[in-house]
Coordinates of C-alpha atoms in Angstrom, one line a residue:
X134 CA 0.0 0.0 0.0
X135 CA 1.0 2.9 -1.0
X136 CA 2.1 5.1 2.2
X137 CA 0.6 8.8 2.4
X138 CA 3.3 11.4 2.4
X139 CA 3.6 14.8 2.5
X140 CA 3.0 17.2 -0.4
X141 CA 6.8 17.7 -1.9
X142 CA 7.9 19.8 -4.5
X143 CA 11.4 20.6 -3.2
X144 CA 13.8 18.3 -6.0
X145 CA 13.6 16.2 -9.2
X146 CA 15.1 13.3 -7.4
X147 CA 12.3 12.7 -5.0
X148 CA 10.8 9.8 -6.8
X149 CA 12.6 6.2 -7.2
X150 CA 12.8 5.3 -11.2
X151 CA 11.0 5.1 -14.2
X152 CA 8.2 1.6 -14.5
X153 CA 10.4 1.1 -17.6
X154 CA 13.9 1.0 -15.9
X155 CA 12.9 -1.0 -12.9
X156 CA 10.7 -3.6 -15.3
X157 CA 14.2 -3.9 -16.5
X158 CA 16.3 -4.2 -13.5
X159 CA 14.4 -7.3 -12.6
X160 CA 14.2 -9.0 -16.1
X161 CA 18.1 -8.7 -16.2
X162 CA 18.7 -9.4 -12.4
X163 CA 20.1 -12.8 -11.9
X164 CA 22.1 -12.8 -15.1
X165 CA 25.7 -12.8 -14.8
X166 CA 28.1 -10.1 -16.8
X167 CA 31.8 -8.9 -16.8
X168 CA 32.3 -5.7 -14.6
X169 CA 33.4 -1.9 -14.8
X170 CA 31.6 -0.7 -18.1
X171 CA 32.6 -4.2 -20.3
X172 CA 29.6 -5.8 -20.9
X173 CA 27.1 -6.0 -23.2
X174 CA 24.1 -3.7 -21.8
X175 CA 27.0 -1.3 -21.4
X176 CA 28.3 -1.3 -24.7
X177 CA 24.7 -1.5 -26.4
X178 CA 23.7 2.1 -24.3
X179 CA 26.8 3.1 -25.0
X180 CA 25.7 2.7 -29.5
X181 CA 22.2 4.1 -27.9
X182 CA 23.2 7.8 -26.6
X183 CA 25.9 7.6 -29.8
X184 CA 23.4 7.6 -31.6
X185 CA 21.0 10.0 -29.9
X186 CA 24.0 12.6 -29.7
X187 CA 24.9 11.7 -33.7
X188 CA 28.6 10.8 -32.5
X189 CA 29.6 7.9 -33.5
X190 CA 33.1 8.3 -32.0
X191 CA 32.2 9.0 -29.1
X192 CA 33.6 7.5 -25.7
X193 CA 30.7 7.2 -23.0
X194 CA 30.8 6.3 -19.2
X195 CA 28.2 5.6 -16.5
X196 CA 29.0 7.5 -13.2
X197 CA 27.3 7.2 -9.9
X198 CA 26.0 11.1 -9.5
X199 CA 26.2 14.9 -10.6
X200 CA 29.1 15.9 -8.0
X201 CA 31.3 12.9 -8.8
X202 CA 30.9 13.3 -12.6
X203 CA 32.0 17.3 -11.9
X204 CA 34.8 16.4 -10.2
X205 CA 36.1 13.7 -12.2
X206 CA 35.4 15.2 -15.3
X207 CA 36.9 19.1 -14.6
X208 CA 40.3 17.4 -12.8
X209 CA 40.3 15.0 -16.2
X210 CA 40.5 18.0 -18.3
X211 CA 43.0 20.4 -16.3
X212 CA 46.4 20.3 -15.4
X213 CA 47.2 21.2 -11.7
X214 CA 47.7 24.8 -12.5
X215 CA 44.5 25.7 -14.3
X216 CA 41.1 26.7 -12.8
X217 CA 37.6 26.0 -14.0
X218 CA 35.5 29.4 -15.1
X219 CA 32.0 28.8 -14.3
X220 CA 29.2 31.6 -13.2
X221 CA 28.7 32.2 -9.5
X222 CA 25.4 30.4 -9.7
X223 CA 27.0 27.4 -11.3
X224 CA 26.2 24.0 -9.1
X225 CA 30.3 23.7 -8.9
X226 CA 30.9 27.0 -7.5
X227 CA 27.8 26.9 -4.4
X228 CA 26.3 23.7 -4.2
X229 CA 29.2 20.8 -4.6
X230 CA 31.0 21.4 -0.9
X231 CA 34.1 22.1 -2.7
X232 CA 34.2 19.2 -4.2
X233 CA 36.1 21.0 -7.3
X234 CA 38.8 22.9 -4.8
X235 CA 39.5 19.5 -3.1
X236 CA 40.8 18.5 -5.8
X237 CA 43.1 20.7 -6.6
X238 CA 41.8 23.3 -8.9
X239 CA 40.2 26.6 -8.3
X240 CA 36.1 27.7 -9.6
X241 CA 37.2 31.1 -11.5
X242 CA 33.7 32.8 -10.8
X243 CA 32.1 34.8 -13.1
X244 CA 29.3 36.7 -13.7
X245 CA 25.9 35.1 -14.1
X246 CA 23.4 36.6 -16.3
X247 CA 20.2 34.7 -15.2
X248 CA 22.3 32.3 -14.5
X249 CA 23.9 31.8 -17.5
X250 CA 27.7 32.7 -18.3
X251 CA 28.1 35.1 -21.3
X252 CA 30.6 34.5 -24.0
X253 CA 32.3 38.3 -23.2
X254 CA 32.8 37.8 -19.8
X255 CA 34.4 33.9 -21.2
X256 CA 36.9 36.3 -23.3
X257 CA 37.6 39.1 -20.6
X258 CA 38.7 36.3 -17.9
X259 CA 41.2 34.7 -20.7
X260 CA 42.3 38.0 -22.1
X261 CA 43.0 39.3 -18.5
X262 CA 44.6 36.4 -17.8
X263 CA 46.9 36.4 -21.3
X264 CA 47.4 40.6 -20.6
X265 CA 48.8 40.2 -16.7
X266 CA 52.3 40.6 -16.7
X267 CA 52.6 38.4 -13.2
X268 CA 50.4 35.3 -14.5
X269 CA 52.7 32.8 -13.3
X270 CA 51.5 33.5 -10.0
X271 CA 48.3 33.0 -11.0
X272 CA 45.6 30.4 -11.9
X273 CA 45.0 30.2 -15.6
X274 CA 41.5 29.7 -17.0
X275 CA 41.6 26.4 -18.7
X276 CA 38.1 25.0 -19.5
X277 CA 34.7 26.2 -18.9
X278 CA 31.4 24.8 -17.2
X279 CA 27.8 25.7 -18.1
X280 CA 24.6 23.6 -17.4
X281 CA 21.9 23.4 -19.6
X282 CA 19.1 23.9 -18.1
X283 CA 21.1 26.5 -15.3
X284 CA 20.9 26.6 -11.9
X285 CA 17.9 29.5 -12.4
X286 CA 16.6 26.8 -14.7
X287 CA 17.5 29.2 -17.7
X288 CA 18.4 28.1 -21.5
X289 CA 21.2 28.6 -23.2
X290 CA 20.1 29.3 -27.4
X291 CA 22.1 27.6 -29.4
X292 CA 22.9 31.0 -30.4
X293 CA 24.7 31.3 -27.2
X294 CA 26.3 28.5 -27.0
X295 CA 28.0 28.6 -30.5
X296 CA 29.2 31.7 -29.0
X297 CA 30.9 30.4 -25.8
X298 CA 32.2 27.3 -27.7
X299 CA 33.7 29.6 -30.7
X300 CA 35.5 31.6 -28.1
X301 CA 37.2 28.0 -25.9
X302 CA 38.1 26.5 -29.1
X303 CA 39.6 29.7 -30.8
X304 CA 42.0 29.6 -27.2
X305 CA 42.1 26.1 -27.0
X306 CA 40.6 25.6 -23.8
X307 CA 37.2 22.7 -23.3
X308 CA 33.7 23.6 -23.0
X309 CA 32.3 21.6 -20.6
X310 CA 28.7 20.9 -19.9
X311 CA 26.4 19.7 -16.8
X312 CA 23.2 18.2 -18.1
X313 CA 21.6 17.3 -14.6
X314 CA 18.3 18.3 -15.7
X315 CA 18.8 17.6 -19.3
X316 CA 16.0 16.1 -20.3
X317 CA 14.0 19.0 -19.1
X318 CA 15.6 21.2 -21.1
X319 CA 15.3 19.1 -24.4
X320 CA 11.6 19.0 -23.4
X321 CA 11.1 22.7 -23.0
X322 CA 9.2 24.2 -26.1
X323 CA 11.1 27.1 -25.8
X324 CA 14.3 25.1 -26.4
X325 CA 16.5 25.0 -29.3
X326 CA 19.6 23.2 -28.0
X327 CA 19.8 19.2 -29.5
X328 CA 21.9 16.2 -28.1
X329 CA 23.7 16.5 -31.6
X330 CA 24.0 20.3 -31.2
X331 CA 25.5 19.8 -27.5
X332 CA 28.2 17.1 -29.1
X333 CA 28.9 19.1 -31.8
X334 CA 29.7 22.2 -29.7
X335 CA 31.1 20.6 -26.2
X336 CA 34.4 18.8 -25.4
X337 CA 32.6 16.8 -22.7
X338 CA 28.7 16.8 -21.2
X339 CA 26.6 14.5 -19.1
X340 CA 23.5 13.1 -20.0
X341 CA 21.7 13.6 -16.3
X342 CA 19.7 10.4 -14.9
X343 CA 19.4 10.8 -11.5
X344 CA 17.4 13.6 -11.9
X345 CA 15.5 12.6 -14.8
X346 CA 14.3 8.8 -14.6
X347 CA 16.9 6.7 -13.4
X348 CA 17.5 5.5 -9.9
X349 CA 20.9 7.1 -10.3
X350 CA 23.6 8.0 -13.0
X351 CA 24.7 10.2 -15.4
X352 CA 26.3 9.0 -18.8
X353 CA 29.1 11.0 -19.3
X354 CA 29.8 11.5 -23.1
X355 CA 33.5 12.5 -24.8
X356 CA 32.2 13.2 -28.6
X357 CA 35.7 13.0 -30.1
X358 CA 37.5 9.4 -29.2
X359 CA 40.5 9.3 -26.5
X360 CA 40.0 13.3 -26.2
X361 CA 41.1 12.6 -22.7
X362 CA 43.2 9.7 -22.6
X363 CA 43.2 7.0 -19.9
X364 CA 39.9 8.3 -18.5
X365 CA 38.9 4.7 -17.4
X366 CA 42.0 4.9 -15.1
X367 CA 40.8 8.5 -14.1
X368 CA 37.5 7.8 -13.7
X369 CA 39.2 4.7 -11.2
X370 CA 41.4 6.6 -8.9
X371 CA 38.4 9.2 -8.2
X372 CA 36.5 6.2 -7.3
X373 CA 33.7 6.2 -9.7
X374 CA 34.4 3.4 -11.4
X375 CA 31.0 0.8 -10.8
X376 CA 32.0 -2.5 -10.7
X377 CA 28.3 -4.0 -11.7
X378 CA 28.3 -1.1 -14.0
X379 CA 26.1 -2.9 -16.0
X380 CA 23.0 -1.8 -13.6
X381 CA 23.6 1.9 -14.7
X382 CA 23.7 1.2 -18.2
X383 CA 20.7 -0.5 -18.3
X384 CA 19.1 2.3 -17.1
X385 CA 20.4 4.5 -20.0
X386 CA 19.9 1.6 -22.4
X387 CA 16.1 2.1 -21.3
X388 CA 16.3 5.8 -21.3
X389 CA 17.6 6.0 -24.5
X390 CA 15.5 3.6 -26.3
X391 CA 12.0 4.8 -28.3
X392 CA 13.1 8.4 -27.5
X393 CA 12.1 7.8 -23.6
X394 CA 14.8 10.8 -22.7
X395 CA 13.7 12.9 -25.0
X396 CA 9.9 12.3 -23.5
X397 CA 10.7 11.9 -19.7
X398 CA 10.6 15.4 -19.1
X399 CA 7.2 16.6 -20.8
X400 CA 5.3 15.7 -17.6
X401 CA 7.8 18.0 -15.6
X402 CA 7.2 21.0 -18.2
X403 CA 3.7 20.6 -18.1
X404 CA 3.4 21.0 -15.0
X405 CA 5.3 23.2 -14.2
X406 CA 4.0 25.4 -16.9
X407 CA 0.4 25.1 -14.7
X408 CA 2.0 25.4 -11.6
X409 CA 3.5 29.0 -13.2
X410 CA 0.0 30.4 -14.8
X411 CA -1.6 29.6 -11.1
X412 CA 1.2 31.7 -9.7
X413 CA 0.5 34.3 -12.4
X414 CA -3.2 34.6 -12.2
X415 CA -3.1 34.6 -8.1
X416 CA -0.4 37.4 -8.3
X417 CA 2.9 36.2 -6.8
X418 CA 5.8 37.3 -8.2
X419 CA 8.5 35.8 -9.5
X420 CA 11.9 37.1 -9.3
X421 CA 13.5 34.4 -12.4
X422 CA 11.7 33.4 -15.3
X423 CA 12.8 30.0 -16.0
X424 CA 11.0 28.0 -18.7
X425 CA 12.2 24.5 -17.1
X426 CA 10.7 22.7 -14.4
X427 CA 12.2 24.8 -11.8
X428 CA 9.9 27.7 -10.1
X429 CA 10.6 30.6 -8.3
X430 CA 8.6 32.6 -6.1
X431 CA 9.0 35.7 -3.9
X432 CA 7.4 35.8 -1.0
X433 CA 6.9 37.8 2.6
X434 CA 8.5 36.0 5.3
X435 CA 5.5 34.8 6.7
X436 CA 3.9 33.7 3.5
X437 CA 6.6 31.7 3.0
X438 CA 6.3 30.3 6.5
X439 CA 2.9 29.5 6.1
X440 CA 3.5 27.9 2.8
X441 CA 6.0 25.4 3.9
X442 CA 3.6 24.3 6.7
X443 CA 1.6 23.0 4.2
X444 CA 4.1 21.7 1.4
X445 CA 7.5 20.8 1.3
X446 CA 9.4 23.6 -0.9
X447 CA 13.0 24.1 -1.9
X448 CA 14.6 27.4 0.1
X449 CA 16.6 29.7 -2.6
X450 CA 17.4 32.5 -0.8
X451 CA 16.9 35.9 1.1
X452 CA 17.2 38.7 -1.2
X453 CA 16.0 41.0 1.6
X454 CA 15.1 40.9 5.7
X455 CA 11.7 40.5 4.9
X456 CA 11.3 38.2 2.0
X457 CA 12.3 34.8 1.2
X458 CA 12.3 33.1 -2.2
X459 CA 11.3 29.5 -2.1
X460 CA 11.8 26.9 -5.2
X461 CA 9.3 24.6 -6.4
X462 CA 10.2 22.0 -8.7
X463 CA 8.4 19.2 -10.9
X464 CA 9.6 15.8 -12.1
X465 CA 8.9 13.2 -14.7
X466 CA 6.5 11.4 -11.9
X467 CA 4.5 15.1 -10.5
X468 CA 0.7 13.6 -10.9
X469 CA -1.7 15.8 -11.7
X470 CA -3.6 15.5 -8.7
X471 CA -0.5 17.1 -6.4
X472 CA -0.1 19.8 -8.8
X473 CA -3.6 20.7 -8.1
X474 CA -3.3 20.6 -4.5
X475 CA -0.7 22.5 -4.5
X476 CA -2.4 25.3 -6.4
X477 CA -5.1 25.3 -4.0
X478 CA -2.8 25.6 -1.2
X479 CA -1.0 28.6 -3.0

C-alpha cells in the first residue's frame, strides 16, 4: 500500500525510477556479466546515446552522480595549475561542498546573467589572464562549465552556445557541460539546444539520470574518441568506477530507447507550466523566469512560512530581511492531482 506522504515539491530526485527502468532491472537481475563498463548492456547504451547525440566516435561512461561526474570530469581536463571558469550560480561553484577545490583546482567565478555565463565575460577572464604581466602566480582559466538547463533553470540558445564554444576553441581551452536536468531542457518548447547540437559544440557533457528517470547515473559523453586519454584509469582513482556497471547502463539503455529521454521530461514542463500560470493569475511574483521545471517565487516572510507548513518547498534565498524566495520543482513522476493541491494551497 502505497504510504501517504507529505505534499513535496522541493527536488527532481524525490521519486525512485522510471516503471520502464525497474521492469528492466528485474528482467536482467540474476544474469551474470563482466564488470566496470565491459559488458554487453553497457556497450549496447553506450551505441544508444551515440546515436542519440549523432557521434559515432564518441567515448561514454556511467558514473554514480552529478558531484562525482564534476569532479572527475573538470580534474580529467586540467592540469594542476589551471582553474575551472564557471558563473557564480553554477552547481560547482555553491552547491558541490568544494568538491572541485578538493581536488586541486580553483572555480574562477564569473558573472551570471540569469544564471547563464556570457561568451564576453568567457573572453575578458582569458584576455586578463593572457594581458597580466605576473600570470605565473596566478591560476589560468583552462576549461569552462555551463549547465543546460542553469541553476535559475534558464536556457542557453544555441545562439549562445556557438558563441561560448567559438571563443574555448579559438584559445584552446574545453567547453564543458552539466546536463543534470537535461531532459527537461530538451523537453522545454522554448528550447532549441539538440543532443547533436550539445556534441557538436562541447568537449565533454553528461547526460543527467538521477534527476530525470533513473535510480541514479549520469552518462558522461567525450564526442571526439581518446580526447582525454586513460579516463577509465581516471574515472578509477576518483572512485567512480562501478564494478556491476552494468546496472547503470541499463538504465540509460532504457532511457535511450524509443526516445524515452527525450519524452521523460514533458510531464515535468507541463506541469510546471500550470503550476507557473496559477502563480501568475493569483499574483505572486516571481523574481526568475525559468522555462524549465524549476519555479521561483518571492514571497513575505510569513507567506513563505505558512506555505511550507503545508508543502514541502525548496529554500533559494533571502534577497531582503523581509522576503524569502522558495523553489518549487516538478519531475517526470509530479501527478496531476499534487499539482492541483498545490495550487489550492497557494
Amino acid at each position: 500500500m502505497h504510504k501517504e506522504t507529505r505534499l513535496t515539491f522541493t527536488s527532481d530526485y524525490m521519486e525512485g525510477a522510471h516503471p520502464e527502468i525497474l521492469k528492466r532491472l528485474i528482467e536482467t537481475n540474476l544474469e551474470k556479466s563482466v564488470g566496470y563498463g565491459l559488458d554487453e548492456y553497457s556497450e549496447s547504451a553506450r551505441e544508444k546515446v551515440r546515436a542519440a547525440c549523432e557521434a559515432p566516435d564518441a567515448d561514454v561512461y556511467f558514473l554514480v552522480g552529478g558531484t562525482q561526474a564534476n569532479a572527475t570530469m573538470v580534474d580529467a581536463l586540467l592540469r594542476p595549475y589551471q582553474g575551472v571558469m564557471a558563473a557564480k550560480t553554477g552547481h560547482i561553484s555553491g552547491h558541490e561542498a568544494g568538491a572541485i577545490e578538493s581536488g586541486g583546482h580553483k572555480v574562477l567565478e564569473l558573472p551570471h546573467h540569469e544564471g547563464k555565463l556570457s561568451a564576453a565575460d568567457i573572453r575578458d577572464c582569458i584576455n586578463r589572464y593572457k594581458q597580466d604581466d605576473n600570470r605565473d602566480h596566478t591560476v589560468m582559466p583552462g576549461m569552462v562549465y555551463i549547465s543546460q538547463p542553469t541553476e535559475y533553470g534558464t536556457l542557453y540558445s544555441s545562439n549562445e552556445l556557438k558563441e561560448i564554444s567559438d571563443i574555448c576553441r579559438e584559445n584552446h581551452i574545453p567547453l564543458y557541460m552539466d546536463g543534470a536536468r537535461l531532459a527537461y531542457a530538451l523537453a522545454c518548447p522554448e528550447n532549441d539546444v539538440t543532443l547533436p547540437d550539445i556534441a557538436k559544440l562541447c568537449d565533454a557533457f553528461y547526460i543527467g539520470g538521477t534527476k530525470c528517470g533513473a535510480l541514479f547515473g549520469e552518462a558522461v559523453v567525450i564526442p571526439k574518441h581518446d580526447f582525454i586519454p586513460h579516463l577509465f584509469t581516471i574515472i578509477k582513482q576518483h572512485g567512480a568506477l562501478l564494478a556491476k556497471g552494468r546496472i547503470a547502463a541499463i538504465q540509460f539503455e532504457t532511457l535511450f530507447t524509443d526516445d524515452l529521454y527525450g519524452k521523460i521530461g514533458v510531464t515535468a514542463i507541463k506541469a510546471a507550466d500550470k503550476i507557473r500560470k496559477a502563480l501568475k493569475d493569483k499574483g505572486y511574483s516571481s523574481p526568475i523566469l525559468a522555462p524549465t521545471n524549476q519555479i521561483f517565487v518571492l514571497l513575505t516572510d510569513d507567506k513563505a512560512a505558512e506555505l511550507r507548513e503545508k508543502v514541502e518547498l525548496g529554500f533559494w534565498e533571502k534577497p531582503d530581511a523581509e522576503h524569502t524566495v522558495l523553489r518549487i520543482v516538478t519531475s517526470w513522476a509530479t501527478e496531476d492531482e499534487d499539482v492541483e493541491k498545490l495550487i489550492e494551497i497557494l
